[in-house]
Short mmCIF file of C-alpha atoms in Angstrom, two decimals:
data_model
loop_
_atom_site.label_atom_id
_atom_site.label_comp_id
_atom_site.label_asym_id
_atom_site.label_seq_id
_atom_site.Cartn_x
_atom_site.Cartn_y
_atom_site.Cartn_z
CA MET A 206 -23.71 28.53 28.61
CA LYS A 207 -23.98 32.00 27.28
CA PRO A 208 -26.47 33.12 24.76
CA SER A 209 -24.07 33.88 22.20
CA ARG A 210 -22.25 30.61 22.54
CA ILE A 211 -25.70 28.64 21.94
CA LEU A 212 -26.79 30.71 19.15
CA ARG A 213 -23.38 29.92 17.38
CA HIS A 214 -23.77 26.13 17.70
CA ILE A 215 -27.39 26.50 16.88
CA ILE A 216 -25.99 28.22 13.23
CA ALA A 217 -23.04 26.05 13.42
CA ALA A 218 -25.17 22.80 12.76
CA LEU A 219 -27.46 24.35 10.77
CA PHE A 220 -24.66 25.37 8.22
CA SER A 221 -22.95 22.15 8.62
CA THR A 222 -26.22 20.33 7.14
CA LEU A 223 -27.05 22.24 4.53
CA ALA A 224 -23.15 22.25 3.34
CA PHE A 225 -22.78 19.01 3.80
CA GLY A 226 -25.38 17.95 1.81
CA LYS A 227 -23.92 20.43 -1.13
CA ARG A 228 -20.25 18.91 -0.65
CA VAL A 229 -21.66 15.43 -0.72
CA ASP A 230 -24.05 16.36 -3.85
CA ASN A 231 -20.49 17.59 -5.47
CA ARG A 232 -18.64 14.87 -4.89
CA LEU A 233 -20.70 12.29 -6.18
CA ARG A 234 -21.44 14.19 -9.44
CA GLY A 235 -20.92 11.19 -11.53
CA GLN A 236 -21.26 8.30 -9.19
CA ASN A 237 -23.67 5.84 -7.89
CA ASN A 238 -25.98 8.59 -6.23
CA ASN A 239 -27.89 6.09 -4.50
CA ALA A 240 -24.56 4.86 -2.51
CA VAL A 241 -24.04 7.98 0.04
CA PRO A 242 -21.31 6.97 2.14
CA THR A 243 -22.16 7.37 6.04
CA VAL A 244 -19.55 5.63 7.57
CA SER A 245 -15.62 5.31 7.36
CA GLU A 246 -13.90 3.66 4.62
CA PRO A 247 -10.79 1.75 4.74
CA ALA A 248 -7.71 3.77 4.74
CA PRO A 249 -5.84 4.18 1.24
CA ALA A 250 -2.77 2.19 0.95
CA ASN A 251 -0.08 5.49 1.83
CA ALA A 252 -2.10 6.31 5.25
CA THR A 253 0.03 4.94 8.36
CA HIS A 254 -0.80 5.33 12.03
CA THR A 255 1.82 7.59 13.59
CA GLY A 256 0.58 7.06 17.20
CA GLU A 257 -0.19 10.54 18.62
CA MET A 258 -1.26 14.20 16.81
CA PHE A 259 1.53 16.44 15.20
CA ASP A 260 4.12 13.80 15.80
CA LEU A 261 7.06 15.98 13.20
CA ASP A 262 9.36 13.23 14.27
CA VAL A 263 7.40 10.27 12.83
CA ALA A 264 5.05 12.23 10.56
CA HIS A 265 5.59 11.73 6.76
CA ALA A 266 7.07 14.92 5.20
CA ASN A 267 5.10 15.98 2.29
CA ASN A 268 7.06 15.90 -0.90
CA VAL A 269 4.85 16.48 -3.43
CA SER A 270 1.85 18.69 -4.18
CA THR A 271 -1.56 17.37 -3.69
CA PRO A 272 -3.74 19.28 -5.73
CA GLY A 273 -7.74 19.95 -5.50
CA PHE A 274 -8.71 16.42 -4.72
CA ASN A 275 -12.61 17.44 -5.64
CA ASP A 276 -11.33 19.87 -8.13
CA PRO A 277 -8.23 19.34 -10.24
CA GLY A 278 -8.52 22.87 -10.61
CA ARG A 279 -8.40 24.33 -7.59
CA PRO A 280 -4.86 25.17 -6.14
CA ASP A 281 -3.99 23.75 -2.71
CA ARG A 282 -3.72 27.26 -0.37
CA ILE A 283 -2.19 25.30 2.29
CA PRO A 284 1.58 24.71 2.25
CA VAL A 285 1.81 21.48 4.24
CA SER A 286 4.84 20.12 5.83
CA HIS A 287 3.71 17.17 7.69
CA TRP A 288 0.45 15.36 7.97
CA GLY A 289 -0.53 11.83 10.16
CA CYS A 290 -3.09 9.23 10.19
CA THR A 291 -4.13 8.34 13.72
CA GLY A 292 -6.22 5.54 12.46
CA VAL A 293 -9.44 6.21 14.45
CA SER A 294 -12.88 5.58 12.55
CA LEU A 295 -15.38 8.54 12.77
CA ARG A 296 -18.49 9.42 10.79
CA PRO A 297 -18.09 11.80 8.81
CA ARG A 298 -21.36 13.80 9.24
CA GLU A 299 -19.11 14.68 12.82
CA ILE A 300 -16.45 15.66 11.50
CA ARG A 301 -17.72 18.24 8.77
CA GLY A 302 -19.89 19.46 11.92
CA ALA A 303 -16.91 19.95 14.06
CA LEU A 304 -14.72 21.93 11.70
CA ASP A 305 -18.20 23.91 10.19
CA ALA A 306 -18.48 25.12 14.02
CA ILE A 307 -14.33 26.50 13.66
CA VAL A 308 -15.65 27.83 10.52
CA ALA A 309 -18.37 29.28 12.12
CA TRP A 310 -16.33 30.45 14.80
CA SER A 311 -13.54 31.85 13.19
CA ASP A 312 -16.42 33.98 10.42
CA ALA A 313 -17.81 35.27 13.56
CA GLY A 314 -14.75 37.29 13.94
CA ASN A 315 -13.13 35.40 16.28
CA ARG A 316 -8.68 34.80 16.34
CA LEU A 317 -6.58 32.05 17.50
CA GLU A 318 -4.14 34.33 19.50
CA GLY A 319 -0.26 33.53 19.13
CA LYS A 320 0.80 30.20 20.95
CA SER A 321 -2.64 29.04 21.00
CA LEU A 322 -5.35 26.41 19.93
CA HIS A 323 -8.65 26.55 19.71
CA VAL A 324 -11.14 23.34 19.96
CA GLU A 325 -14.50 22.66 18.88
CA LYS A 326 -16.81 19.27 19.29
CA TYR A 327 -19.17 17.73 17.56
CA GLU A 328 -21.35 14.71 18.71
CA GLY A 329 -18.09 12.69 19.54
CA VAL A 330 -15.67 14.20 17.09
CA GLY A 331 -12.93 17.37 18.05
CA ALA A 332 -11.35 19.57 15.72
CA TRP A 333 -8.97 21.79 16.51
CA VAL A 334 -6.43 24.19 14.79
CA CYS A 335 -3.08 25.41 16.37
CA ASN A 336 -1.56 28.79 16.09
CA CYS A 337 2.10 27.90 16.76
CA LYS A 338 3.26 31.58 15.95
CA TRP A 339 5.00 33.88 18.73
CA PHE A 340 3.05 36.97 18.43
CA ASP A 341 -0.02 36.93 15.12
CA TYR A 342 -3.02 35.99 15.27
CA ASP A 343 -4.44 34.18 13.23
CA SER A 344 -8.05 32.81 11.85
CA ALA A 345 -9.52 29.54 10.30
CA PRO A 346 -10.73 30.61 6.84
CA ASN A 347 -13.17 27.39 5.51
CA ASP A 348 -11.26 27.18 2.43
CA GLU A 349 -8.51 26.22 4.40
CA VAL A 350 -10.63 24.09 6.86
CA TYR A 351 -12.29 22.32 3.84
CA GLU A 352 -8.93 21.71 2.09
CA PHE A 353 -7.58 20.32 4.98
CA TYR A 354 -11.04 18.26 5.50
CA ASP A 355 -10.35 16.74 1.75
CA ARG A 356 -6.25 16.33 2.59
CA LEU A 357 -7.46 14.38 5.61
CA MET A 358 -9.63 12.32 3.46
CA ALA A 359 -7.27 11.67 0.29
CA HIS A 360 -4.82 10.78 3.02
CA CYS A 361 -6.51 8.89 5.85
CA GLY A 362 -9.92 7.68 4.42
CA ARG A 363 -13.44 9.05 4.65
CA GLY A 364 -14.22 9.06 8.22
CA ARG A 365 -10.78 8.58 9.82
CA SER A 366 -8.74 10.92 12.28
CA GLY A 367 -5.29 12.33 11.54
CA TRP A 368 -3.27 15.77 11.42
CA LEU A 369 -1.50 18.31 8.69
CA TYR A 370 0.78 21.07 9.97
CA SER A 371 2.19 24.07 8.23
CA LYS A 372 6.05 24.71 8.76
CA GLN A 373 5.64 27.69 6.74
CA TRP A 374 2.63 29.26 8.12
CA ASP A 375 3.31 27.71 11.91
CA LYS A 376 -0.53 26.00 12.23
CA GLY A 377 -2.13 22.64 12.25
CA TYR A 378 -5.69 21.23 12.36
CA ALA A 379 -6.62 17.66 13.56
CA VAL A 380 -9.71 15.82 13.67
CA ASP A 381 -10.08 13.15 16.76
CA THR A 382 -12.90 11.97 18.90
CA ASP A 383 -14.06 14.34 21.47
CA LYS A 384 -12.45 11.76 24.41
CA HIS A 385 -8.98 12.13 23.18
CA VAL A 386 -8.99 16.31 22.89
CA ASP A 387 -10.83 15.52 26.89
CA SER A 388 -7.97 13.09 28.05
CA LYS A 389 -5.34 16.24 27.38
CA HIS A 390 -4.13 18.45 29.89
CA PRO A 391 -2.91 21.08 29.30
CA GLN A 392 -4.89 20.79 26.16
CA ALA A 393 -1.78 22.39 24.56
CA LEU A 394 -0.72 19.01 24.16
CA LEU A 395 -2.54 18.47 21.52
CA CYS A 396 -1.18 20.45 19.03
CA PRO A 397 3.12 19.92 18.30
CA GLN A 398 5.55 20.88 20.77
CA ASN A 399 6.29 24.25 22.41
CA CYS A 400 3.62 25.05 19.96
CA CYS A 401 0.85 26.37 22.78
CA ARG A 402 1.93 28.01 26.08
#
């Protein structure tokens, strides 16, 4: 393993711990601060199991705006066209660790080529971003990644696997177990059909 990759993982883990602590504090404002959830909660009533990641034929079409789940004044950035829940229970800390690693990768100046994906794993959880555009490079900025995380919790429940896709951006985000990620050969099967080479 290259030293730069090891350093990226160490930095991602450190920032994950710091960022998660700050996000939990913000989410629990006005609530019982003694009750910090650490495992998955039951899925909301609107959550359904779609079976496969990015199954756009079965997925929910996003016909309504779902403004900032934690900050009602925050406008949504991602123009979501489809989303789905896959029903796997995951630990929220590990979800955040994998998503923080994607942000750290992007913040380091890395970009997804057209028709590609980037996967990060953290303690049993895999998170990935799919860039389905033909030629354009794309990044995974923190406001997008954490909006995905907020929507995932609102639609699928805290500590649950799922995904979202933006047809307008030709881009998607997903979270599941690292075993799910490892079981897909080629990895392009993690993204919508015909998205990646």
